[in-house]
Amino acid sequence: MSVFPHLFQPIEIRGHRIRNRLFFPAHGTSLGDRGRVSDALIAYHDARARGGAGMIVVEGMSMHPSFDLAAGYLLAGEPGIVPGFRRLADAVHGHGCAILGQLFHPGAAIRATIDGARRPAISSSAVPFERYSLMPTPATPALLAELVDSYARAAGHIVEGGLDGVEILASMGYLVAQFLNPRTNRRDDAYGGSLENRMRFLVEILEATRARIGCEAILGVRISDSDATPGAMESGEVLEICQVLEDRGLVDYVNVIGGNTRTARGWIEVVPPMTIEPGHVAACAGVLRKHLSLPVLVAGRINQPHLADDIIASGQADMVGLVRGMIADPMFAAKAEDGRVDDIRSCIACNQACFGHRLQYHAVSCIQHPETGRELAFGHVKSPARRYKTVWVVGGGPAGMKAAAVLAERGHDVTLYERGGRLGGQALLAQALPGRAEFGGIVTNLVREMELTGVRVERGVEVAAADVRNARPDAVVVATGGQPHRPAVEGEDEAHVVESWSVIRGEANVGGSVLVADWKNDWIGLGLAERLARDGCRVRLAVTGMVPGQNIQEAVRDHWIGQLSRLGVEIITYARLFGADRDTVYLQHTVTDDPIVCDGVETLVLCQGTSSDAALAGELAGWPGEMHVIGDALSPRTAEEAVLDGLKAGMAIGA
């Protein structure tokens, strides 16, 4: 019997038996090919079906010319997509997994363009869309009728293609939700005013869709709750809508998510970073389930099987969705069912390669598991090496650990050497900042992968070039990382200047008034500013970018900036470090070069990036063995590139 008995009970939805209570919710992947189903998309979902998911809902798809962005979305309204659906359905069904397709229209939330020019934004009413600075045009009744027909036609293509049903997206402040919400729907015609009128567009979509797909296919709706942003629908309003849908027999389930796209705060709830409580939408879903007889599904930062099982056991939902959890580990469900909890590669909610990639229309991936989204190039199960080799991996950060784990899985004899006492590299710094403890999961997960594959780990050992030449391994992977970049600061002999890493480690004394000079515009400056403010310091954060955290995913960045605002941190943008003296820091505006003078500074904290530690690689130049230089030793970047470098090196040696 499974240690999670509630998760691994089947459930029936409209006559379709779903093998367990874990599903892979709809999310953009950017894996389509000019609006069609691609081999890459099939491989992506095949991996999650093979990994034990009970049901997959394929990403929100376009169905109408007002939103036909083939570069980023599947065009379900085109008949030519049907053969691709059939291949996708066959692959997923082959593993005993159900599969649905979601239909989506952003309405006023249309940021993407085809050729650089913005398209007209439509909505229920001309209510400004804050996050994208758009003023939409109210959709005419004729256009709404056209949209309803387009939803139904696209749903027909989905079911004709062999998928088990259709989900209508009515959540997160997108087009259908813009009609449901009385604060964004200010119409005075048949589609506005009363609840019945505000629901008319959704009801017409559902009725037309059911008529097109027949009585056997599943038809569900996704709706938002747990949203406290100004102007959002209240929980009572959401319940009332769901009760109408149930009473009229329009849907087979309700799928609940949090947040909305209208505001920066609402978007944080859609893709909650690690600072947001896991399972934060479950309580709202529980209220709906208490009042509905329909199955209630829920998703929202659920990354542990214990939490998922508790949600089912407590009656808060009938199924639990994991997007990022199954992006990080396609085998999540199978491992949970087998009780291999420690083997699950838990999502750390960094948002960098999943939603961060998607927002740039790059293929979705994971910083811990870059095989995701690259299934055709790198399988989740590694092929054995053609020739087994003795390999030394020098450096125990994320790059080195990933390389070692992949090499050992492929059959090589692998030893990893770490000169310090702990594995993890710069990830240890990240996890030490406020709200970032979960980032340490990348270390825990990679260490476990090394344990499972049999990597030998030697800590407290610094490898010199002479050691390599004497031992003569077949290959060496140099993953020696980097060190803080320390530029010369004019006048620093008079000033109290400390380096960010030493502050994080608690090795530096910091005065009561601090200026953090952040060149990197990533998590370090934000995290240090928060930590020092919480310690009682007056903090000024000077960044070279337009906004602190410019180079990290926006939901993570925006939440952090909100924290700094509440803590009273002063933010100075477009500011490069020039110099300092005893109590003053001198900055330059990055556009005008005009001086920015900050008086009353006791300590200047430098966040000036990273320099490669590539000494070993240089000393091994000309060595006859095979050598790969990866991670920051190759070029200072982020954990994402470090782990990807490790994967590539692991697959290249003995290929």
CSV table of N, CA and C in Angstrom, one decimal, residues 525-602:
chain,number,residue,atom,x,y,z
A,525,GLY,N,21.9,41.5,-4.4
A,525,GLY,CA,21.6,42.9,-3.9
A,525,GLY,C,20.3,43.0,-3.2
A,526,LEU,N,19.3,42.4,-3.8
A,526,LEU,CA,17.9,42.4,-3.1
A,526,LEU,C,18.0,41.7,-1.8
A,527,GLY,N,18.6,40.5,-1.7
A,527,GLY,CA,18.6,39.7,-0.5
A,527,GLY,C,19.4,40.4,0.6
A,528,LEU,N,20.6,41.0,0.2
A,528,LEU,CA,21.4,41.7,1.2
A,528,LEU,C,20.6,42.9,1.8
A,529,ALA,N,20.0,43.7,0.9
A,529,ALA,CA,19.3,44.8,1.3
A,529,ALA,C,18.2,44.5,2.3
A,530,GLU,N,17.5,43.4,2.0
A,530,GLU,CA,16.4,42.9,3.0
A,530,GLU,C,17.0,42.5,4.3
A,531,ARG,N,18.1,41.7,4.2
A,531,ARG,CA,18.7,41.2,5.4
A,531,ARG,C,19.2,42.3,6.3
A,532,LEU,N,19.9,43.3,5.7
A,532,LEU,CA,20.4,44.4,6.5
A,532,LEU,C,19.3,45.3,7.0
A,533,ALA,N,18.3,45.5,6.3
A,533,ALA,CA,17.1,46.3,6.8
A,533,ALA,C,16.5,45.6,8.0
A,534,ARG,N,16.3,44.3,7.9
A,534,ARG,CA,15.7,43.5,9.0
A,534,ARG,C,16.7,43.5,10.2
A,535,ASP,N,18.0,43.7,10.0
A,535,ASP,CA,18.9,43.8,11.1
A,535,ASP,C,18.9,45.2,11.7
A,536,GLY,N,18.1,46.1,11.2
A,536,GLY,CA,18.0,47.5,11.8
A,536,GLY,C,18.8,48.5,11.1
A,537,CYS,N,19.5,48.2,10.0
A,537,CYS,CA,20.3,49.2,9.3
A,537,CYS,C,19.4,50.1,8.4
A,538,ARG,N,19.9,51.3,8.2
A,538,ARG,CA,19.3,52.2,7.2
A,538,ARG,C,20.0,51.7,5.9
A,539,VAL,N,19.2,51.3,4.9
A,539,VAL,CA,19.8,50.7,3.7
A,539,VAL,C,19.4,51.5,2.4
A,540,ARG,N,20.4,51.8,1.6
A,540,ARG,CA,20.2,52.3,0.3
A,540,ARG,C,20.7,51.2,-0.7
A,541,LEU,N,19.9,50.9,-1.7
A,541,LEU,CA,20.3,49.9,-2.7
A,541,LEU,C,20.4,50.6,-4.0
A,542,ALA,N,21.7,50.7,-4.5
A,542,ALA,CA,22.0,51.4,-5.7
A,542,ALA,C,22.2,50.3,-6.8
A,543,VAL,N,21.5,50.3,-7.9
A,543,VAL,CA,21.6,49.3,-8.9
A,543,VAL,C,21.9,50.0,-10.3
A,544,THR,N,22.6,49.3,-11.1
A,544,THR,CA,22.9,49.8,-12.4
A,544,THR,C,21.7,49.7,-13.4
A,545,GLY,N,20.7,48.9,-13.1
A,545,GLY,CA,19.6,48.6,-13.9
A,545,GLY,C,18.4,49.6,-13.7
A,546,MET,N,17.4,49.3,-14.5
A,546,MET,CA,16.1,50.1,-14.4
A,546,MET,C,15.4,49.8,-13.1
A,547,VAL,N,15.7,48.6,-12.5
A,547,VAL,CA,14.9,48.2,-11.3
A,547,VAL,C,15.8,47.1,-10.6
A,548,PRO,N,15.8,47.0,-9.3
A,548,PRO,CA,16.5,46.0,-8.6
A,548,PRO,C,16.0,44.6,-9.1
A,549,GLY,N,16.9,43.6,-9.2
A,549,GLY,CA,16.5,42.3,-9.6
A,549,GLY,C,16.1,42.3,-11.1
A,550,GLN,N,16.6,43.2,-11.9
A,550,GLN,CA,16.2,43.2,-13.3
A,550,GLN,C,16.5,41.9,-14.0
A,551,ASN,N,17.5,41.2,-13.6
A,551,ASN,CA,17.9,40.0,-14.3
A,551,ASN,C,17.3,38.7,-13.7
A,552,ILE,N,16.3,38.8,-12.8
A,552,ILE,CA,15.6,37.6,-12.3
A,552,ILE,C,14.2,37.7,-12.7
A,553,GLN,N,13.5,36.5,-12.5
A,553,GLN,CA,12.1,36.4,-13.0
A,553,GLN,C,11.2,37.4,-12.3
A,554,GLU,N,10.3,38.0,-13.0
A,554,GLU,CA,9.6,39.2,-12.5
A,554,GLU,C,8.7,39.0,-11.2
A,555,ALA,N,8.1,37.8,-11.1
A,555,ALA,CA,7.3,37.6,-9.9
A,555,ALA,C,8.2,37.5,-8.7
A,556,VAL,N,9.4,36.9,-8.8
A,556,VAL,CA,10.4,36.9,-7.7
A,556,VAL,C,10.8,38.3,-7.4
A,557,ARG,N,11.2,39.0,-8.4
A,557,ARG,CA,11.7,40.4,-8.3
A,557,ARG,C,10.7,41.3,-7.6
A,558,ASP,N,9.4,41.2,-8.2
A,558,ASP,CA,8.4,42.2,-7.7
A,558,ASP,C,8.1,41.9,-6.2
A,559,HIS,N,8.0,40.6,-5.9
A,559,HIS,CA,7.7,40.3,-4.5
A,559,HIS,C,8.8,40.9,-3.6
A,560,TRP,N,10.0,40.7,-4.0
A,560,TRP,CA,11.1,41.2,-3.2
A,560,TRP,C,11.1,42.7,-3.1
A,561,ILE,N,10.9,43.4,-4.2
A,561,ILE,CA,10.8,44.8,-4.1
A,561,ILE,C,9.7,45.3,-3.2
A,562,GLY,N,8.6,44.6,-3.2
A,562,GLY,CA,7.5,44.9,-2.2
A,562,GLY,C,8.0,44.8,-0.8
A,563,GLN,N,8.8,43.7,-0.5
A,563,GLN,CA,9.3,43.6,0.8
A,563,GLN,C,10.2,44.7,1.2
A,564,LEU,N,11.1,45.1,0.2
A,564,LEU,CA,12.0,46.2,0.5
A,564,LEU,C,11.3,47.6,0.7
A,565,SER,N,10.2,47.8,0.0
A,565,SER,CA,9.4,49.0,0.2
A,565,SER,C,8.8,49.0,1.6
A,566,ARG,N,8.3,47.9,2.1
A,566,ARG,CA,7.8,47.9,3.4
A,566,ARG,C,8.8,48.1,4.5
A,567,LEU,N,10.1,47.7,4.2
A,567,LEU,CA,11.2,47.8,5.1
A,567,LEU,C,11.8,49.2,5.1
A,568,GLY,N,11.4,50.0,4.1
A,568,GLY,CA,11.9,51.4,4.0
A,568,GLY,C,13.3,51.5,3.3
A,569,VAL,N,13.6,50.5,2.5
A,569,VAL,CA,14.9,50.5,1.8
A,569,VAL,C,14.8,51.6,0.7
A,570,GLU,N,15.7,52.5,0.6
A,570,GLU,CA,15.8,53.5,-0.5
A,570,GLU,C,16.4,52.8,-1.7
A,571,ILE,N,15.8,52.9,-2.9
A,571,ILE,CA,16.3,52.3,-4.1
A,571,ILE,C,16.8,53.4,-5.0
A,572,ILE,N,18.0,53.3,-5.5
A,572,ILE,CA,18.6,54.3,-6.5
A,572,ILE,C,18.9,53.5,-7.8
A,573,THR,N,18.2,53.8,-8.8
A,573,THR,CA,18.4,53.1,-10.1
A,573,THR,C,19.3,53.9,-11.0
A,574,TYR,N,19.8,53.2,-12.1
A,574,TYR,CA,20.7,53.7,-13.1
A,574,TYR,C,21.9,54.3,-12.4
A,575,ALA,N,22.5,53.6,-11.5
A,575,ALA,CA,23.6,54.1,-10.7
A,575,ALA,C,24.8,53.2,-10.6
A,576,ARG,N,25.9,53.6,-11.2
A,576,ARG,CA,27.1,52.8,-11.1
A,576,ARG,C,28.0,53.4,-10.0
A,577,LEU,N,28.8,52.5,-9.4
A,577,LEU,CA,29.7,52.9,-8.3
A,577,LEU,C,30.9,53.6,-8.9
A,578,PHE,N,31.2,54.7,-8.3
A,578,PHE,CA,32.4,55.5,-8.7
A,578,PHE,C,33.5,55.5,-7.6
A,579,GLY,N,33.1,55.9,-6.4
A,579,GLY,CA,34.1,56.0,-5.4
A,579,GLY,C,33.4,56.1,-4.0
A,580,ALA,N,34.3,56.3,-3.0
A,580,ALA,CA,33.8,56.4,-1.6
A,580,ALA,C,34.9,57.0,-0.7
A,581,ASP,N,34.4,57.6,0.4
A,581,ASP,CA,35.3,58.1,1.4
A,581,ASP,C,34.8,57.7,2.7
A,582,ARG,N,35.2,58.4,3.8
A,582,ARG,CA,34.9,58.0,5.1
A,582,ARG,C,33.4,57.8,5.4
A,583,ASP,N,32.6,58.7,4.8
A,583,ASP,CA,31.1,58.7,5.1
A,583,ASP,C,30.3,59.0,3.9
A,584,THR,N,30.8,58.9,2.7
A,584,THR,CA,30.1,59.2,1.5
A,584,THR,C,30.4,58.2,0.4
A,585,VAL,N,29.4,57.8,-0.4
A,585,VAL,CA,29.6,57.0,-1.5
A,585,VAL,C,29.2,57.8,-2.8
A,586,TYR,N,30.0,57.8,-3.8
A,586,TYR,CA,29.8,58.5,-5.0
A,586,TYR,C,29.4,57.6,-6.1
A,587,LEU,N,28.3,57.9,-6.7
A,587,LEU,CA,27.8,57.1,-7.8
A,587,LEU,C,27.7,58.0,-9.1
A,588,GLN,N,27.5,57.3,-10.2
A,588,GLN,CA,27.3,58.0,-11.5
A,588,GLN,C,26.0,57.5,-12.1
A,589,HIS,N,25.2,58.4,-12.7
A,589,HIS,CA,24.1,58.0,-13.4
A,589,HIS,C,24.6,57.2,-14.7
A,590,THR,N,24.0,56.1,-15.0
A,590,THR,CA,24.5,55.2,-16.1
A,590,THR,C,24.2,55.8,-17.4
A,591,VAL,N,23.3,56.8,-17.5
A,591,VAL,CA,22.9,57.4,-18.8
A,591,VAL,C,23.6,58.7,-19.0
A,592,THR,N,23.6,59.5,-18.0
A,592,THR,CA,24.1,60.9,-18.1
A,592,THR,C,25.5,61.1,-17.6
A,593,ASP,N,26.0,60.1,-16.8
A,593,ASP,CA,27.3,60.2,-16.1
A,593,ASP,C,27.3,61.3,-15.0
A,594,ASP,N,26.1,61.9,-14.7
A,594,ASP,CA,26.1,62.9,-13.7
A,594,ASP,C,26.3,62.3,-12.3
A,595,PRO,N,26.9,63.0,-11.4
A,595,PRO,CA,27.2,62.4,-10.1
A,595,PRO,C,25.9,62.2,-9.2
A,596,ILE,N,25.9,61.2,-8.4
A,596,ILE,CA,24.9,60.9,-7.4
A,596,ILE,C,25.6,60.7,-6.1
A,597,VAL,N,25.4,61.6,-5.2
A,597,VAL,CA,26.2,61.6,-3.9
A,597,VAL,C,25.3,61.2,-2.8
A,598,CYS,N,25.8,60.1,-2.1
A,598,CYS,CA,25.1,59.6,-1.0
A,598,CYS,C,25.9,59.8,0.3
A,599,ASP,N,25.4,60.7,1.1
A,599,ASP,CA,26.1,61.1,2.4
A,599,ASP,C,25.6,60.1,3.5
A,600,GLY,N,26.4,60.2,4.6
A,600,GLY,CA,26.1,59.5,5.8
A,600,GLY,C,26.1,58.0,5.7
A,601,VAL,N,27.1,57.5,4.9
A,601,VAL,CA,27.2,56.0,4.7
A,601,VAL,C,28.3,55.5,5.5
A,602,GLU,N,28.0,54.5,6.4
A,602,GLU,CA,29.1,54.0,7.3
A,602,GLU,C,29.7,52.8,6.6
